[in-house]
Every structure is written in C-alpha cells, then in structure tokens.
Short mmCIF file of C-alpha atoms in Angstrom, two decimals:
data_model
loop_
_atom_site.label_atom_id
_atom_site.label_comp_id
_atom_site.label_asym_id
_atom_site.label_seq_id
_atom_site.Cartn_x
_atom_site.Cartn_y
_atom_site.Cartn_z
CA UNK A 1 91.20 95.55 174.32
CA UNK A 2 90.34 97.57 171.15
CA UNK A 3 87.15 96.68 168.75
CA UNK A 4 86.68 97.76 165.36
CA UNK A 5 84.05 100.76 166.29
CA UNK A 6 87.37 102.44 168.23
CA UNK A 7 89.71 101.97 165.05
CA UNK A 8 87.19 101.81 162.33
CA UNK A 9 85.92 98.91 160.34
CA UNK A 10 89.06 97.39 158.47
CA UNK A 11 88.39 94.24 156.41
CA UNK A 12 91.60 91.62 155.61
CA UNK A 13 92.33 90.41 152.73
CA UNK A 14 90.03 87.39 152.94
CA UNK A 15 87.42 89.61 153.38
CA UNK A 16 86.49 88.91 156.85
CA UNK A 17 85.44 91.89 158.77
CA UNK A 18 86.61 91.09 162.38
CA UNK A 19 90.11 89.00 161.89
CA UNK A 20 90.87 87.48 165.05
CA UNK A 21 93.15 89.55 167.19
CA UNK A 22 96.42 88.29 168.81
CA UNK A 23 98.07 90.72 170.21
CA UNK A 24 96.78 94.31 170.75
CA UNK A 25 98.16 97.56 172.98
CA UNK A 26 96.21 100.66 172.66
CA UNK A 27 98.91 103.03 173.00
CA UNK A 28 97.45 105.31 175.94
CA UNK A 29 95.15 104.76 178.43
CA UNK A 30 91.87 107.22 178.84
CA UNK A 31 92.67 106.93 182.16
CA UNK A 32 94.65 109.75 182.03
CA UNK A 33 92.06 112.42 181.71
CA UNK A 34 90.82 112.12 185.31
CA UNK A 35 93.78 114.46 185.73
CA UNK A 36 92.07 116.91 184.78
CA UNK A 37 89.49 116.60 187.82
CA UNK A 38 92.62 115.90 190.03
CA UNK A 39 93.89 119.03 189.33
CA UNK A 40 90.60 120.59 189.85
CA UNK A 41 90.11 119.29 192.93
CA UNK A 42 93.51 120.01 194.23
CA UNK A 43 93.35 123.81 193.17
CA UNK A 44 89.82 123.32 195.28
CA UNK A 45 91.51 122.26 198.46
CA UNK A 46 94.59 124.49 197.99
CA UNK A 47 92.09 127.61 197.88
CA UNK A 48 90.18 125.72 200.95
CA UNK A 49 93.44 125.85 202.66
CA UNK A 50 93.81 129.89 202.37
CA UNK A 51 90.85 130.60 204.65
CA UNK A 52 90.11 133.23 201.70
CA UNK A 53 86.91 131.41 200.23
CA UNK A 54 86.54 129.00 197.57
CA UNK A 55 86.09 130.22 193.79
CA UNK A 56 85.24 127.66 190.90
CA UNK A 57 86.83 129.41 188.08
CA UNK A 58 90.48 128.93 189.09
CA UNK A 59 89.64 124.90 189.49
CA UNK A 60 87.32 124.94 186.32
CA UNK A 61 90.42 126.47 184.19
CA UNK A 62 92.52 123.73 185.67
CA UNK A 63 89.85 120.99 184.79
CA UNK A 64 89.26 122.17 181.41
CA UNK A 65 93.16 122.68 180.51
CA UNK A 66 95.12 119.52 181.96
CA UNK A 67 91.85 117.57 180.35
CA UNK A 68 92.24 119.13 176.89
CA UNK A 69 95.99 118.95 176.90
CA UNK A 70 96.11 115.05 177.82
CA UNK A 71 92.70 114.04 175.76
CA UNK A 72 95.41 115.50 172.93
CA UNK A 73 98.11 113.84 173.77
CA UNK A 74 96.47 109.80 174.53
CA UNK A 75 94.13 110.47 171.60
CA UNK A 76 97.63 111.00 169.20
CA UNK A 77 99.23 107.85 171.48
CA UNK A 78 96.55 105.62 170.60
CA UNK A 79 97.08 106.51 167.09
CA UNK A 80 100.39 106.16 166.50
CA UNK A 81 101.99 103.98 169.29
CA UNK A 82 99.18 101.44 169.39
CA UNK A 83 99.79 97.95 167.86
CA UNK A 84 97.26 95.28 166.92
CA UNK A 85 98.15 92.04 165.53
CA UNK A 86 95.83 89.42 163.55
CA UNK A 87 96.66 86.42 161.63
CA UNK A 88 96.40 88.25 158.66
CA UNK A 89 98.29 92.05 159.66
CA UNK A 90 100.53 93.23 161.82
CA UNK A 91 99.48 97.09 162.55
CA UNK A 92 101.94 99.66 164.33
CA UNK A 93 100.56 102.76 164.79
CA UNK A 94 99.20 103.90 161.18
CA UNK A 95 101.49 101.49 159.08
CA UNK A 96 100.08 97.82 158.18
CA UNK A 97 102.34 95.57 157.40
CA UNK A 98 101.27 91.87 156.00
CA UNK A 99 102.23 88.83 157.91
CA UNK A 100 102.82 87.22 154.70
CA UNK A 101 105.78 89.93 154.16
CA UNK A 102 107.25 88.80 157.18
CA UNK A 103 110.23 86.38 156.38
CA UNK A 104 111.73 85.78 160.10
CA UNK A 105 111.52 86.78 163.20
CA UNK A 106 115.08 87.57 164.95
CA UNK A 107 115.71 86.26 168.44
CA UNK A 108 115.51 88.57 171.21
CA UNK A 109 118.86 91.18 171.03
CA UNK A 110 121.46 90.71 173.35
CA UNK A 111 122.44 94.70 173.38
CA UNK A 112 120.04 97.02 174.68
CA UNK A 113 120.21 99.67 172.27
CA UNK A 114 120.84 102.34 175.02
CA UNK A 115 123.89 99.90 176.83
CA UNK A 116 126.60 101.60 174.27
CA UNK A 117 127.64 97.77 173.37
CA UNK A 118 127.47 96.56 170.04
CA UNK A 119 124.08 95.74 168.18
CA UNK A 120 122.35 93.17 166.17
CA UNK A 121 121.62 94.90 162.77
CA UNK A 122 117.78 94.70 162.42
CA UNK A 123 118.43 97.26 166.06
CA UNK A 124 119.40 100.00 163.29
CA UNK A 125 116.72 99.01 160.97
CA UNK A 126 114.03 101.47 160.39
CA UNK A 127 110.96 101.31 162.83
CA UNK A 128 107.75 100.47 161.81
CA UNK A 129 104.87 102.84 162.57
CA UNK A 130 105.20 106.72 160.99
CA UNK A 131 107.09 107.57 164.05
CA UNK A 132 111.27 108.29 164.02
CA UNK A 133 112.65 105.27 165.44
CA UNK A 134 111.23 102.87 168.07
CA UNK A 135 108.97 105.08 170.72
CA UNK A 136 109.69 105.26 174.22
CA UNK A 137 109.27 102.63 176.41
CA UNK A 138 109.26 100.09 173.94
CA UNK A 139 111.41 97.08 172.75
CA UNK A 140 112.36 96.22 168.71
CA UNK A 141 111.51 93.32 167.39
CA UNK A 142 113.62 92.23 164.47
CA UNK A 143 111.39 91.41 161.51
CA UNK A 144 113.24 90.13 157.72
CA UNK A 145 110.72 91.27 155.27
CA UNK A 146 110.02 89.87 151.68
CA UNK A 147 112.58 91.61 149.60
CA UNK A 148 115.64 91.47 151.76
CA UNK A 149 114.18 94.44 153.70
CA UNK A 150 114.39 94.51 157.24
CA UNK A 151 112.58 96.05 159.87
CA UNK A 152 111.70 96.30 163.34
CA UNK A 153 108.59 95.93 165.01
CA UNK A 154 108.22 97.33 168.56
CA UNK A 155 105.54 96.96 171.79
CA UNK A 156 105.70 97.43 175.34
CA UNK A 157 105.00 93.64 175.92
CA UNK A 158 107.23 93.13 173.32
CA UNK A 159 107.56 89.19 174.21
CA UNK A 160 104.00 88.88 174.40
CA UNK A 161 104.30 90.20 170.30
CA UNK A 162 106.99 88.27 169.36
CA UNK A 163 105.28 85.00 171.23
CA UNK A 164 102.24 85.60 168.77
CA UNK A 165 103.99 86.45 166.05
CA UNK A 166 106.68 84.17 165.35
CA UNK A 167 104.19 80.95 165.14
CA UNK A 168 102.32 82.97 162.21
CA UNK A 169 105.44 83.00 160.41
CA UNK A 170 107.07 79.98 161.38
CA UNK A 171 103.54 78.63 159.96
CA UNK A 172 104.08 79.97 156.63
CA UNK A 173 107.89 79.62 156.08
CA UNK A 174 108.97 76.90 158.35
CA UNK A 175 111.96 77.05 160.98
CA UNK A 176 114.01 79.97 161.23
CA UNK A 177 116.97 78.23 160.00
CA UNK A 178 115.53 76.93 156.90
CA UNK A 179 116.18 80.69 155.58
CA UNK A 180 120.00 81.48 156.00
CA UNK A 181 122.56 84.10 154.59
CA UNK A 182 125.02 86.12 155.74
CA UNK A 183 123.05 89.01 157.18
CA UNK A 184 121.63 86.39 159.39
CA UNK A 185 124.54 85.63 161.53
CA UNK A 186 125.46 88.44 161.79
CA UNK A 187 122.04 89.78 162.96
CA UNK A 188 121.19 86.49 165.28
CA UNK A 189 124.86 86.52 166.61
CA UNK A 190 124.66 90.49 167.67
CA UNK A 191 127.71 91.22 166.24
CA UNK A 192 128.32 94.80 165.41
CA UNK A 193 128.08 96.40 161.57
#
C-alpha cells in the first residue's frame, strides 16, 4: 500500500491529514527494475558462454539502460494509473474527484467494451484520470456525478473499488433506485445509445 510520504501530504476537506484509505492500487510495481540486473546478468552469462572472456561494460550498459527505461516508465504508471480511494476522495491518477459528487454507482456492465455488443452508456463516458479513455488492463466503473455528468471510474480490481465505493455513496444518497430518470435504464439495462 501507498502512504502519504510516496504521494505527498494531501489534507481532505475536514482537514484531517491521513483520511482513511479504502481502496488503493499503485499503478506499477518497483519490482520491475530488477530487470535491469536481469539483463545484466544474462549479457554476463551469454559472454561466459563464448569462451572469449567476460567484459563488464557490455552488461553495465544493459543494467544502466533497461533500469532507466523502466524506472521511467513505473514512475509515470504510478502517477497516472494509480487509484486511491478514502471516504472523503476518490483519486485516479492526477484527477480527484469528491465522493460527495458521486450520485450512483452503475451495476457492473453486461458488454465488455471490446465484445463488439452493445454498451451501457456511462461505457462511452469520459474516463477519469488525465489519461484518453480507460488504461489497459482495467475495468470502468460507471459513476453519475452531481450535475447530470457522468463518468467512469476504472481499477484493475475493479470490484474490489466498486465494493468500497458504492457503500460511501449509498451512505450519502440512499438506494440506487431512490434516484431514477431515463438515462438510468437505459444505462443499468445496457441497452445501446
């Protein structure tokens, strides 16, 4: 799990410096940059298995490349694909989003959005997060925001999201189907646009 030191000291709106977390996913794992040794070590044994000497600069080029290149690429995942949920916020990647905004929580789609069938319409909603669209590897979550906006929210464990998220809203608004109008059928029924 995350702390504050890794993503910086945010306060919530009540002031309270460490909100309890619910849900978190750091985007990337650091675990990734012991490819860079990996690939060291295998251009070690590959020169090994010439019978032509071993030379460290080869392996050292390899180590300092393949770790550069990934540190880059987890350090921009955990930016922008990471999501954190407290009581008070619902954070994907760089965009914060109050859970006060958040008017309903849509069931689960039907439609993949990949299986060519027809969609709910929070699926064609814009994505939270600065990213275009919902990144890879993980699953919308249909959100109905204050102002007849709708989004979607998106994790890897996306049920684990939705499981924490829906009883802070249900909390605040009460049952799902105390809020009804016609862009809710057709969203909860997944019938096409």
């Amino acid at each position: 799990m995350g702390n504050n030191h890794e993503m910086g000291l945010q306060m919530t709106p009540a002031g309270d410096p460490n909100p309890k977390q619910l849900f978190y996913e750091p985007g990337a794992s650091w675990y990734w940059l012991l490819a860079g040794p990996a690939a060291a070590a295998a251009m070690i044994l590959i020169e090994m298995s010439s019978h032509n000497g071993v030379g460290l600069t080869v392996p050292a080029i390899f180590l300092v490349m393949v770790s550069t290149f990934l540190g880059i690429q987890v350090k921009a995942a955990r930016i922008h694909t990471s999501v954190e949920l407290t009581e008070d916020a619902l954070r994907q990647g760089t965009e914060t989003i109050l859970v006060r905004e958040i008017v309903k929580v849509y069931p689960e789609a039907e439609n993949s959005v990949r299986s060519g069938l027809p969609l709910a319409r929070w699926q064609t909603a814009r994505a939270l997060g600065e990213l275009h669209g919902v990144p890879r590897h993980r699953v919308g979550i249909g959100l109905k925001l204050t102002g007849g906006r709708t989004a979607q929210a998106w994790a890897r464990r996306h049920r684990h999201l939705r499981d924490a998220l829906t009883p802070l809203v249900q909390e605040r608004v009460g049952p799902a189907s105390d809020i009804t109008d016609a862009d809710d059928r057709d969203d909860d029924a997944g019938s096409p646009q």
